[in-house]
Amino acid sequence: MIQFQNVSKQYPTGQLALYNINLALTTGEMAFLTGHSGAGKSTLLKLIAMLERPNQGEIIVNGQSINRIKQRQIPNFRRHIGMIFQNHHLLMDRSVFENIALPLRISGLHHRDIRRRVQASLDKVSLLNKQKANPMMLSAGEQQRVGIARAVVNKPTIILADEPTGNLDPELAEDIMRTFQQFNELGATVLIASHDHSLIERMKKRIIVLQKIIH
Amino acid sequence: MTTNSRPTNQKDRNKPAFISWWNHVNTAMSFSLRRLWFNPISTWITLAAIAIALSLPTGLHLFLKNLQTLTDDQRQIPTVSLFLHEGVTEQQAQDRADLISELDGVTKVIVQNSEVAFAHMSELMGGKETLESLGKQNIFPHVLVVTPDLSLSDERHIPIQELIKTLKSYPEVKSAQSDIEWVVKLRAIIMIATRIVWVFGSLLGLTVLLVVGNTIRLDIENRKEEIDVTRFIGGTRAYIRRPFIFGGLWYGLFGGIISLVVVHTSLLFLIPPVDKLAKLYSSHFTLSGLDFTTTFYILIISCSLGVLGAWVAVSRHLRKQEVIL
Ligand SMILES: Nc1ncnc2c1ncn2[C@@H]1O[C@H](COP(=O)(O)OP(=O)(O)OP(=O)(O)O)[C@@H](O)[C@H]1O
Ligand SMILES: [Mg+2]
């Protein structure tokens, strides 16, 4: 369950990114987040993953107010969230395999399990043949899929995706959305920020529209 | 979601927590080693700097230690030689020696029989015949070689002089000769030099700390992206810190090992000429290397410095990061 109560976020620069947001997603729900560029989609996702803190209001994730999560509990909290970043945040100094293995290494898994799960995850995004490649050598769409594989490899209960299909051709985009749907069917709560209106309408899921704040 | 992130609090999951900790440590160790291996230039420069900084105090320490053995009791120096009057019999000499050895501040007394001294001298001069052909009789008196206990004389050398005065006052003693003066002076010098080694050691230890700290700091700068991503996907501080700490440990360990190699190589280089010199003084002195304990301590110190330097660098970075979160 994800719940926003009167949440506002203003960046230290003075930019007001979100104003008085109220929102509720039930556990196991899949929804799309849309809105103009600069409407605050990325900010909203970052607030859920505690990558940013709200200035006002309360955010409740899985029954717990995240304002009350202590600094040292944040890492464990984040491990239950699979986040796909708008700019991938892949590490260019290591292979695709190692990038996807990172969340598993953080969880302290043994290499055997890591190998198995990374390969399963790569298989889901059809990149099994690229596991030894460096992310720099991949196309933008392939990089995005590596980001997705990394986000889901640890079987998170919440998946947050920021423009996961931005660089993909329509078929692959739809494929990826179906993959998210599968994770959703397995019980994960999924929230996806996307511009691709025709695609998200075809998915027949709830669509949340963020209005840009006009000063 | 509310489970505590500290593994120690999860009693029922103790075993997996330990295993995951062990896997973390393994990953961090191999990862940090690989990073050193694949950045050979910066690694070697850092290691060389550490090794040099460690070799200097270690070398000085070794030099002093060897100098100190020169004044060791087993080496028969320093001693006070008491030349007895010609009329004194061997028995009288022996009795006096026994009495002297009872005195405070005396470790040992040896009676040097005049016959033996004569024979030894003859040998040195190239055979008994040479001396005899020169018309020399055995003109050597009996000699008592007194080895004083120098532990009393470390701070003030007055007791030694008192002792010499006492020894001289015995009726059998004609004259006394001592090589104690220079030993006492040498000891004083060694004491000052030891302090200097400590000062140098501390400064150069600080250098190691700074070198490792700075290397790790640069490494952190280069890996900002990685640290951020790790934080974004749930890496704890300990997880982020660990490979850097191991990095510091490797720098300390390998730097320490290299410095030991440097010191021992220099030592091998010095041994032949020193032996030659010692032979000229008919001394058994040889240079001795670092013993096991000292080697161990040096490695412990260098590893600790490496870890500490890395710790400071990483903690500083993580503290800065906290504001951004
Ligand atoms: N780190 C930041 N510091 C200051 N301002 C920021 C920061 N991140 C975002 N903003 C501002 O907050 C507003 C919302 O940004 P956000 O990235 O959430 O938009 P978005 O809906 O994701 O846009 P897009 O569709 O282009 O990705 C923008 O006006 C942006 O300039
Ligand atoms: Mg965005």
Coordinates of C-alpha atoms in Angstrom, one line a residue, chain A residues 49-51 70-81 85 101-108 150 154, chain B residues 5 24 225-243 318 321 325:
Chain A
A49 CA 11.9 5.3 -2.4
M50 CA 13.0 7.9 0.2
L51 CA 15.5 9.3 -2.3
K70 CA 15.2 6.1 10.9
Q71 CA 18.3 6.9 8.9
R72 CA 19.8 3.5 9.5
Q73 CA 16.6 1.7 8.5
I74 CA 16.5 3.3 5.1
P75 CA 18.8 0.8 3.3
N76 CA 16.6 -2.1 4.4
F77 CA 13.5 -0.2 3.4
R78 CA 14.9 0.5 -0.1
R79 CA 15.8 -3.2 -0.6
H80 CA 12.1 -3.9 -0.8
I81 CA 11.7 -1.4 -3.6
F85 CA 15.6 5.4 -12.9
A101 CA 24.0 -8.6 -9.4
L102 CA 24.5 -5.4 -7.3
P103 CA 21.2 -5.6 -5.3
L104 CA 21.9 -9.3 -4.6
R105 CA 25.4 -8.6 -3.4
I106 CA 24.0 -5.9 -1.2
S107 CA 21.6 -8.5 0.2
G108 CA 24.6 -10.8 0.8
R150 CA 18.4 -4.8 -11.9
N154 CA 15.7 -8.9 -5.8
Chain B
S5 CA 18.2 -3.9 9.3
H24 CA 29.7 -9.3 1.9
E225 CA 28.3 7.2 -9.1
E226 CA 28.7 3.7 -7.8
I227 CA 28.3 4.9 -4.2
D228 CA 25.1 6.8 -5.1
V229 CA 23.6 3.9 -7.0
T230 CA 24.5 1.5 -4.1
R231 CA 22.7 3.8 -1.7
F232 CA 19.7 4.2 -4.0
I233 CA 19.2 0.4 -4.1
G234 CA 19.6 -0.2 -0.4
G235 CA 23.3 -0.5 0.3
T236 CA 24.1 0.2 4.0
R237 CA 26.9 2.4 5.1
A238 CA 28.8 -0.6 6.2
Y239 CA 28.4 -2.1 2.8
I240 CA 29.6 1.0 1.1
R241 CA 32.4 1.5 3.5
R242 CA 33.7 -2.1 3.4
P243 CA 35.6 -2.2 0.1
L318 CA 29.4 9.5 4.0
Q321 CA 26.4 12.6 1.8
L325 CA 20.4 11.7 1.2

